[in-house]
mmCIF file of C-alpha atoms in Angstrom:
data_model
loop_
_atom_site.group_PDB
_atom_site.id
_atom_site.type_symbol
_atom_site.label_atom_id
_atom_site.label_comp_id
_atom_site.label_asym_id
_atom_site.label_seq_id
_atom_site.Cartn_x
_atom_site.Cartn_y
_atom_site.Cartn_z
ATOM 1 C CA MET A 1199 21.100 -1.004 -13.880
ATOM 2 C CA ASN A 1200 20.631 -2.746 -17.155
ATOM 3 C CA ASP A 1201 17.614 -5.069 -16.003
ATOM 4 C CA LEU A 1202 14.415 -4.189 -17.885
ATOM 5 C CA THR A 1203 11.524 -3.759 -15.253
ATOM 6 C CA ALA A 1204 7.817 -4.486 -15.557
ATOM 7 C CA ILE A 1205 5.931 -2.250 -13.678
ATOM 8 C CA ILE A 1206 2.782 -4.310 -12.340
ATOM 9 C CA ALA A 1207 0.449 -1.324 -11.576
ATOM 10 C CA GLY A 1208 -2.941 -1.194 -9.874
ATOM 11 C CA ARG A 1209 -4.868 2.467 -8.698
ATOM 12 C CA GLY A 1210 -3.315 5.038 -7.289
ATOM 13 C CA VAL A 1211 0.013 7.196 -7.158
ATOM 14 C CA LEU A 1212 2.617 4.949 -6.629
ATOM 15 C CA PRO A 1213 3.360 3.324 -10.222
ATOM 16 C CA VAL A 1214 3.535 6.643 -11.420
ATOM 17 C CA HIS A 1215 6.048 7.432 -8.690
ATOM 18 C CA LEU A 1216 8.501 4.432 -9.656
ATOM 19 C CA ALA A 1217 7.452 5.555 -13.700
ATOM 20 C CA ARG A 1218 9.342 8.384 -13.121
ATOM 21 C CA THR A 1219 11.919 6.968 -10.595
ATOM 22 C CA LEU A 1220 13.401 4.637 -12.821
ATOM 23 C CA ALA A 1221 12.780 7.395 -15.840
ATOM 24 C CA ALA A 1222 14.772 9.465 -14.178
ATOM 25 C CA GLN A 1223 17.541 6.988 -13.467
ATOM 26 C CA GLY A 1224 17.500 6.140 -16.834
ATOM 27 C CA ALA A 1225 16.772 2.659 -16.298
ATOM 28 C CA PRO A 1226 14.534 0.815 -18.711
ATOM 29 C CA PHE A 1227 11.352 -0.182 -17.641
ATOM 30 C CA LEU A 1228 7.599 -0.568 -18.787
ATOM 31 C CA VAL A 1229 4.773 -0.580 -17.088
ATOM 32 C CA ALA A 1230 1.854 -3.548 -17.037
ATOM 33 C CA GLU A 1231 -1.574 -2.062 -16.429
ATOM 34 C CA ILE A 1232 -3.836 -4.256 -14.882
ATOM 35 C CA GLU A 1233 -7.439 -3.595 -16.407
ATOM 36 C CA GLY A 1234 -9.092 -0.755 -15.185
ATOM 37 C CA ALA A 1235 -6.210 0.618 -13.077
ATOM 38 C CA GLY A 1236 -6.395 3.923 -14.773
ATOM 39 C CA PHE A 1237 -2.269 4.213 -15.171
ATOM 40 C CA ALA A 1238 -2.513 5.336 -18.952
ATOM 41 C CA ALA A 1239 -4.133 8.256 -18.369
ATOM 42 C CA SER A 1240 -1.015 9.455 -15.978
ATOM 43 C CA ALA A 1241 1.102 7.956 -18.335
ATOM 44 C CA GLU A 1242 4.075 10.724 -20.359
ATOM 45 C CA PRO A 1243 5.590 10.188 -23.570
ATOM 46 C CA GLY A 1244 7.860 7.658 -24.309
ATOM 47 C CA TRP A 1245 6.524 5.007 -21.242
ATOM 48 C CA THR A 1246 5.608 1.944 -22.595
ATOM 49 C CA VAL A 1247 1.925 0.708 -21.085
ATOM 50 C CA GLU A 1248 0.615 -2.646 -21.520
ATOM 51 C CA PRO A 1249 -2.764 -3.494 -20.134
ATOM 52 C CA PHE A 1250 -3.304 -6.917 -18.974
ATOM 53 C CA ALA A 1251 -6.655 -8.716 -17.513
ATOM 54 C CA LEU A 1252 -6.408 -10.737 -14.305
ATOM 55 C CA GLU A 1253 -8.055 -13.698 -16.003
ATOM 56 C CA ARG A 1254 -5.001 -14.131 -18.662
ATOM 57 C CA LEU A 1255 -2.301 -13.761 -15.958
ATOM 58 C CA ALA A 1256 -0.409 -16.344 -18.241
ATOM 59 C CA LEU A 1257 -0.658 -14.220 -21.091
ATOM 60 C CA LEU A 1258 1.201 -11.129 -18.969
ATOM 61 C CA PHE A 1259 3.821 -13.816 -18.168
ATOM 62 C CA ASP A 1260 4.380 -14.568 -21.594
ATOM 63 C CA MET A 1261 4.743 -10.554 -22.842
ATOM 64 C CA LEU A 1262 6.999 -10.370 -20.027
ATOM 65 C CA HIS A 1263 9.331 -12.891 -21.114
ATOM 66 C CA ASP A 1264 8.957 -11.544 -25.011
ATOM 67 C CA ARG A 1265 9.786 -7.777 -23.975
ATOM 68 C CA GLY A 1266 12.927 -9.598 -21.811
ATOM 69 C CA VAL A 1267 11.732 -8.452 -18.611
ATOM 70 C CA THR A 1268 13.772 -9.498 -15.706
ATOM 71 C CA ARG A 1269 12.433 -8.299 -12.593
ATOM 72 C CA VAL A 1270 8.997 -6.932 -11.734
ATOM 73 C CA VAL A 1271 7.728 -4.465 -9.110
ATOM 74 C CA LEU A 1272 4.172 -4.839 -7.824
ATOM 75 C CA ALA A 1273 2.366 -1.081 -6.916
ATOM 76 C CA GLY A 1274 -0.719 0.485 -6.201
ATOM 77 C CA GLY A 1275 -4.022 -0.654 -5.005
ATOM 78 C CA LEU A 1276 -6.231 -3.765 -6.041
ATOM 79 C CA THR A 1277 -9.944 -4.532 -5.557
ATOM 80 C CA ARG A 1278 -9.906 -8.044 -4.778
ATOM 81 C CA PRO A 1279 -10.912 -9.717 -8.071
ATOM 82 C CA ARG A 1280 -13.875 -10.985 -9.358
ATOM 83 C CA LEU A 1281 -13.010 -13.632 -11.534
ATOM 84 C CA GLU A 1282 -14.880 -13.347 -15.071
ATOM 85 C CA PRO A 1283 -14.700 -17.539 -15.870
ATOM 86 C CA GLU A 1284 -15.553 -16.870 -19.622
ATOM 87 C CA ARG A 1285 -12.285 -14.994 -19.916
ATOM 88 C CA ILE A 1286 -9.817 -17.398 -18.602
ATOM 89 C CA ASP A 1287 -7.632 -18.376 -21.792
ATOM 90 C CA PRO A 1288 -6.347 -22.368 -21.107
ATOM 91 C CA LYS A 1289 -3.113 -21.513 -20.050
ATOM 92 C CA THR A 1290 -4.276 -19.347 -17.235
ATOM 93 C CA ALA A 1291 -6.516 -21.876 -15.974
ATOM 94 C CA GLN A 1292 -4.039 -24.558 -15.430
ATOM 95 C CA LEU A 1293 -2.541 -21.833 -12.694
ATOM 96 C CA LEU A 1294 -6.425 -21.343 -11.000
ATOM 97 C CA PRO A 1295 -5.723 -24.437 -8.454
ATOM 98 C CA ARG A 1296 -2.636 -22.013 -6.699
ATOM 99 C CA ILE A 1297 -4.632 -19.283 -6.723
ATOM 100 C CA LEU A 1298 -7.923 -19.765 -5.751
ATOM 101 C CA PRO A 1299 -6.921 -21.309 -2.675
ATOM 102 C CA ALA A 1300 -5.091 -17.961 -1.704
ATOM 103 C CA LEU A 1301 -8.209 -15.657 -2.286
ATOM 104 C CA GLY A 1302 -9.878 -17.008 0.485
ATOM 105 C CA GLN A 1303 -7.888 -16.140 2.977
ATOM 106 C CA GLY A 1304 -6.251 -13.027 3.960
ATOM 107 C CA ASP A 1305 -4.900 -10.332 1.199
ATOM 108 C CA ASP A 1306 -0.619 -11.260 2.798
ATOM 109 C CA ALA A 1307 -1.841 -15.234 1.977
ATOM 110 C CA THR A 1308 -3.373 -14.068 -1.888
ATOM 111 C CA LEU A 1309 -0.096 -11.666 -2.598
ATOM 112 C CA ARG A 1310 2.214 -14.557 -0.946
ATOM 113 C CA ALA A 1311 0.748 -16.739 -3.822
ATOM 114 C CA VAL A 1312 0.918 -13.948 -6.747
ATOM 115 C CA ILE A 1313 4.620 -13.774 -5.099
ATOM 116 C CA ALA A 1314 5.366 -17.184 -5.912
ATOM 117 C CA LEU A 1315 3.925 -17.623 -9.698
ATOM 118 C CA PHE A 1316 6.502 -14.461 -10.409
ATOM 119 C CA GLU A 1317 9.372 -16.311 -9.408
ATOM 120 C CA ASP A 1318 8.638 -19.750 -11.148
ATOM 121 C CA GLU A 1319 8.460 -17.736 -14.239
ATOM 122 C CA GLY A 1320 11.958 -16.847 -13.219
ATOM 123 C CA LEU A 1321 11.182 -12.962 -12.520
ATOM 124 C CA THR A 1322 12.980 -11.678 -9.745
ATOM 125 C CA VAL A 1323 10.087 -9.642 -7.535
ATOM 126 C CA VAL A 1324 11.318 -6.294 -5.973
ATOM 127 C CA GLY A 1325 9.086 -3.991 -3.589
ATOM 128 C CA ALA A 1326 8.650 -0.444 -4.506
ATOM 129 C CA ASP A 1327 10.985 1.044 -1.743
ATOM 130 C CA ALA A 1328 13.751 -0.753 -3.502
ATOM 131 C CA VAL A 1329 13.159 0.736 -6.794
ATOM 132 C CA ALA A 1330 12.732 4.369 -4.790
ATOM 133 C CA PRO A 1331 14.119 4.454 -1.505
ATOM 134 C CA ASP A 1332 12.959 7.920 -1.082
ATOM 135 C CA LEU A 1333 9.467 6.883 0.301
ATOM 136 C CA LEU A 1334 10.462 5.619 3.380
ATOM 137 C CA PRO A 1335 11.309 8.458 5.638
ATOM 138 C CA ALA A 1336 13.726 8.896 8.294
ATOM 139 C CA PRO A 1337 12.502 8.236 11.861
ATOM 140 C CA GLY A 1338 11.477 11.348 13.872
ATOM 141 C CA VAL A 1339 8.997 13.631 13.875
ATOM 142 C CA GLN A 1340 7.711 14.814 10.026
ATOM 143 C CA THR A 1341 6.135 18.140 10.838
ATOM 144 C CA TYR A 1342 6.411 21.178 13.656
ATOM 145 C CA VAL A 1343 3.622 19.791 15.687
ATOM 146 C CA GLN A 1344 4.598 17.405 18.110
ATOM 147 C CA PRO A 1345 2.984 14.701 19.885
ATOM 148 C CA SER A 1346 1.669 14.868 23.149
ATOM 149 C CA GLN A 1347 3.267 12.254 25.704
ATOM 150 C CA ALA A 1348 -0.590 10.886 25.496
ATOM 151 C CA ASP A 1349 -0.713 10.655 21.614
ATOM 152 C CA MET A 1350 2.602 8.812 22.909
ATOM 153 C CA GLY A 1351 0.394 6.481 24.858
ATOM 154 C CA ASP A 1352 -2.165 6.103 22.413
ATOM 155 C CA ALA A 1353 1.153 5.180 19.833
ATOM 156 C CA ASP A 1354 2.601 2.669 22.034
ATOM 157 C CA ARG A 1355 -1.080 0.958 22.545
ATOM 158 C CA ALA A 1356 -2.287 1.034 18.904
ATOM 159 C CA ALA A 1357 1.224 -0.221 17.754
ATOM 160 C CA ARG A 1358 0.340 -3.564 19.764
ATOM 161 C CA ILE A 1359 -3.023 -3.404 18.314
ATOM 162 C CA VAL A 1360 -1.622 -3.764 14.832
ATOM 163 C CA ALA A 1361 0.773 -6.335 15.359
ATOM 164 C CA THR A 1362 -1.767 -8.570 16.649
ATOM 165 C CA LEU A 1363 -4.290 -7.700 13.487
ATOM 166 C CA GLY A 1364 -1.584 -7.996 11.440
ATOM 167 C CA ALA A 1365 -0.595 -11.541 12.677
ATOM 168 C CA ALA A 1366 -3.629 -12.492 11.503
ATOM 169 C CA ASP A 1367 -3.627 -11.025 8.496
ATOM 170 C CA VAL A 1368 -6.372 -8.460 8.787
ATOM 171 C CA GLY A 1369 -4.938 -5.059 8.528
ATOM 172 C CA GLN A 1370 -2.199 -2.767 8.939
ATOM 173 C CA GLY A 1371 -3.814 0.438 10.949
ATOM 174 C CA ALA A 1372 -5.981 1.332 13.807
ATOM 175 C CA VAL A 1373 -7.086 4.513 15.694
ATOM 176 C CA VAL A 1374 -6.869 4.695 19.110
ATOM 177 C CA ALA A 1375 -7.680 7.691 21.754
ATOM 178 C CA GLN A 1376 -7.368 8.306 25.215
ATOM 179 C CA GLY A 1377 -5.858 4.232 25.636
ATOM 180 C CA LEU A 1378 -8.991 3.179 23.906
ATOM 181 C CA CYS A 1379 -9.048 1.167 20.168
ATOM 182 C CA LEU A 1380 -11.694 3.593 18.252
ATOM 183 C CA ALA A 1381 -11.194 1.874 15.101
ATOM 184 C CA VAL A 1382 -9.368 -0.810 13.426
ATOM 185 C CA GLU A 1383 -8.645 -1.428 9.884
ATOM 186 C CA THR A 1384 -10.306 -4.558 8.001
ATOM 187 C CA LEU A 1385 -11.241 -5.587 4.250
ATOM 188 C CA PRO A 1386 -12.589 -1.819 3.134
ATOM 189 C CA GLY A 1387 -9.210 0.005 4.309
ATOM 190 C CA THR A 1388 -7.962 3.056 5.728
ATOM 191 C CA ASP A 1389 -10.523 5.244 4.075
ATOM 192 C CA ALA A 1390 -13.002 3.684 5.373
ATOM 193 C CA MET A 1391 -12.017 3.738 8.959
ATOM 194 C CA LEU A 1392 -11.254 6.784 9.248
ATOM 195 C CA ASP A 1393 -14.413 7.949 7.777
ATOM 196 C CA TRP A 1394 -16.495 5.900 10.316
ATOM 197 C CA VAL A 1395 -14.459 7.387 12.827
ATOM 198 C CA ALA A 1396 -15.252 11.000 11.743
ATOM 199 C CA GLN A 1397 -18.943 9.821 11.959
ATOM 200 C CA VAL A 1398 -19.307 8.272 15.159
ATOM 201 C CA ALA A 1399 -16.086 8.254 16.937
ATOM 202 C CA GLY A 1400 -16.023 11.713 19.148
ATOM 203 C CA ALA A 1401 -18.987 10.108 21.356
ATOM 204 C CA CYS A 1402 -16.562 7.567 22.363
ATOM 205 C CA ARG A 1403 -13.692 9.444 23.994
ATOM 206 C CA PRO A 1404 -14.244 9.421 28.009
ATOM 207 C CA ASP A 1405 -12.645 13.332 27.914
ATOM 208 C CA PRO A 1406 -13.736 15.724 25.542
ATOM 209 C CA ASN A 1407 -11.389 17.692 26.493
ATOM 210 C CA GLY A 1408 -8.767 15.012 25.797
ATOM 211 C CA ALA A 1409 -6.085 13.632 23.898
ATOM 212 C CA ARG A 1410 -7.968 13.712 20.224
ATOM 213 C CA GLY A 1411 -6.228 10.384 19.541
ATOM 214 C CA VAL A 1412 -3.535 9.096 16.987
ATOM 215 C CA PHE A 1413 -4.008 6.296 12.991
ATOM 216 C CA TYR A 1414 -1.177 4.158 13.597
ATOM 217 C CA LYS A 1415 -0.379 2.518 10.598
ATOM 218 C CA ALA A 1416 2.421 -0.455 9.857
ATOM 219 C CA PRO A 1417 2.866 -3.578 7.926
ATOM 220 C CA LYS A 1418 2.317 -7.008 9.371
ATOM 221 C CA PRO A 1419 4.776 -8.840 11.519
ATOM 222 C CA GLU A 1420 4.883 -11.535 8.912
ATOM 223 C CA GLN A 1421 4.155 -10.219 5.560
ATOM 224 C CA ASP A 1422 6.494 -10.035 2.281
ATOM 225 C CA ARG A 1423 7.363 -6.599 2.515
ATOM 226 C CA ARG A 1424 7.672 -6.579 -1.308
ATOM 227 C CA VAL A 1425 4.283 -5.955 -1.858
ATOM 228 C CA ASP A 1426 1.477 -4.348 -0.408
ATOM 229 C CA LEU A 1427 3.837 -2.052 2.133
ATOM 230 C CA PRO A 1428 1.377 0.326 3.520
ATOM 231 C CA ALA A 1429 1.729 4.195 2.413
ATOM 232 C CA ILE A 1430 0.214 7.177 3.165
ATOM 233 C CA GLY A 1431 0.018 10.832 1.913
ATOM 234 C CA PRO A 1432 -1.864 13.907 1.360
ATOM 235 C CA ALA A 1433 -5.369 12.071 1.310
ATOM 236 C CA THR A 1434 -5.129 10.317 4.182
ATOM 237 C CA VAL A 1435 -3.977 13.528 6.802
ATOM 238 C CA GLU A 1436 -7.017 14.863 5.055
ATOM 239 C CA ALA A 1437 -9.036 11.871 6.780
ATOM 240 C CA ALA A 1438 -7.311 12.266 9.759
ATOM 241 C CA HIS A 1439 -8.149 15.700 10.214
ATOM 242 C CA ARG A 1440 -11.715 15.126 9.395
ATOM 243 C CA ALA A 1441 -11.449 12.531 11.698
ATOM 244 C CA GLY A 1442 -10.786 14.649 14.551
ATOM 245 C CA LEU A 1443 -7.166 13.193 15.275
ATOM 246 C CA ALA A 1444 -4.285 15.331 16.494
ATOM 247 C CA GLY A 1445 -1.795 13.085 14.470
ATOM 248 C CA ILE A 1446 -0.735 10.206 12.252
ATOM 249 C CA VAL A 1447 2.245 7.650 13.612
ATOM 250 C CA ILE A 1448 3.861 5.292 10.870
ATOM 251 C CA GLU A 1449 6.501 2.572 11.405
ATOM 252 C CA ALA A 1450 9.692 3.678 10.343
ATOM 253 C CA GLY A 1451 11.086 1.127 7.156
ATOM 254 C CA GLY A 1452 7.620 0.076 7.226
ATOM 255 C CA VAL A 1453 5.296 2.471 5.701
ATOM 256 C CA MET A 1454 5.698 4.450 2.473
ATOM 257 C CA ILE A 1455 4.590 8.480 2.140
ATOM 258 C CA LEU A 1456 3.451 9.037 -1.379
ATOM 259 C CA ASP A 1457 4.259 12.913 -2.365
ATOM 260 C CA ALA A 1458 6.566 13.343 0.823
ATOM 261 C CA GLU A 1459 6.648 17.153 0.859
ATOM 262 C CA ALA A 1460 3.005 17.858 0.560
ATOM 263 C CA THR A 1461 2.027 15.946 2.818
ATOM 264 C CA ARG A 1462 3.827 17.137 5.590
ATOM 265 C CA ALA A 1463 2.346 20.155 4.302
ATOM 266 C CA ARG A 1464 -1.079 19.438 4.777
ATOM 267 C CA ALA A 1465 -0.524 18.484 8.131
ATOM 268 C CA ASP A 1466 1.085 21.256 9.205
ATOM 269 C CA ALA A 1467 -1.519 23.424 7.839
ATOM 270 C CA LEU A 1468 -3.758 21.498 9.509
ATOM 271 C CA ASP A 1469 -2.364 20.997 12.531
ATOM 272 C CA LEU A 1470 -1.602 17.580 13.131
ATOM 273 C CA PHE A 1471 1.887 16.189 13.877
ATOM 274 C CA LEU A 1472 3.035 13.098 11.888
ATOM 275 C CA TRP A 1473 5.556 10.498 13.358
ATOM 276 C CA VAL A 1474 8.207 8.366 12.056
ATOM 277 C CA ARG A 1475 7.939 5.661 14.718
ATOM 278 C CA SER A 1476 10.804 3.412 15.513
ATOM 279 C CA PRO A 1477 9.732 0.097 16.266
#
């Protein structure tokens, strides 16, 4: 691989995983860190890290071209930005009419607009799984704990709910117990949803001794899978355990597992199942 790859790095461990993968492959790369993302603290010797501000997006494009970047991968979390007008440079100001309308819509619309900007600059946008295919696990139950028939029924119900949510560009996850939807993922994200379930949802289960429920996660039906592909990790397992759930179900081929070995080990330790479910 001779193409120079730029990792557009937001928060979290995914950009670090991609950088380590490319380094292990001997593939040339640089990291463009979104201001405040915190990537630099995890950077290893020899990595090139260039910070940038969203208000100066056009200057990022100039830097990528100057360095000879041919493809980019967008990775990591990003809070919906509040742009500071006084920081916007003239070239970036010309891009705003293409971005601002999308910011008022869902995440998918915003990300599609961002992808279009990179592509118009002649850059190839690839997904994180194209750089690190190991992030997508094979179908099957990953843990020694297996889902019950009731859990499988709850997963089916949750999958239908998430498909409906995703079609409206709302969220990528839901919690279902005993056939009832206890919570759905919205803008605050997975952690906020599972924290809410931990606080109040215990009283919502009709049978206190029945199925404890599942957390189901999948990409939106029409989303561009090169960006915002959902992911889980050890912290997700911890949050599902605090919520009193029996396990986690993810769509095969559509949800990444970050630090897969640690994630499976933590699920085993907490007696939760982790099921990679075929659509």
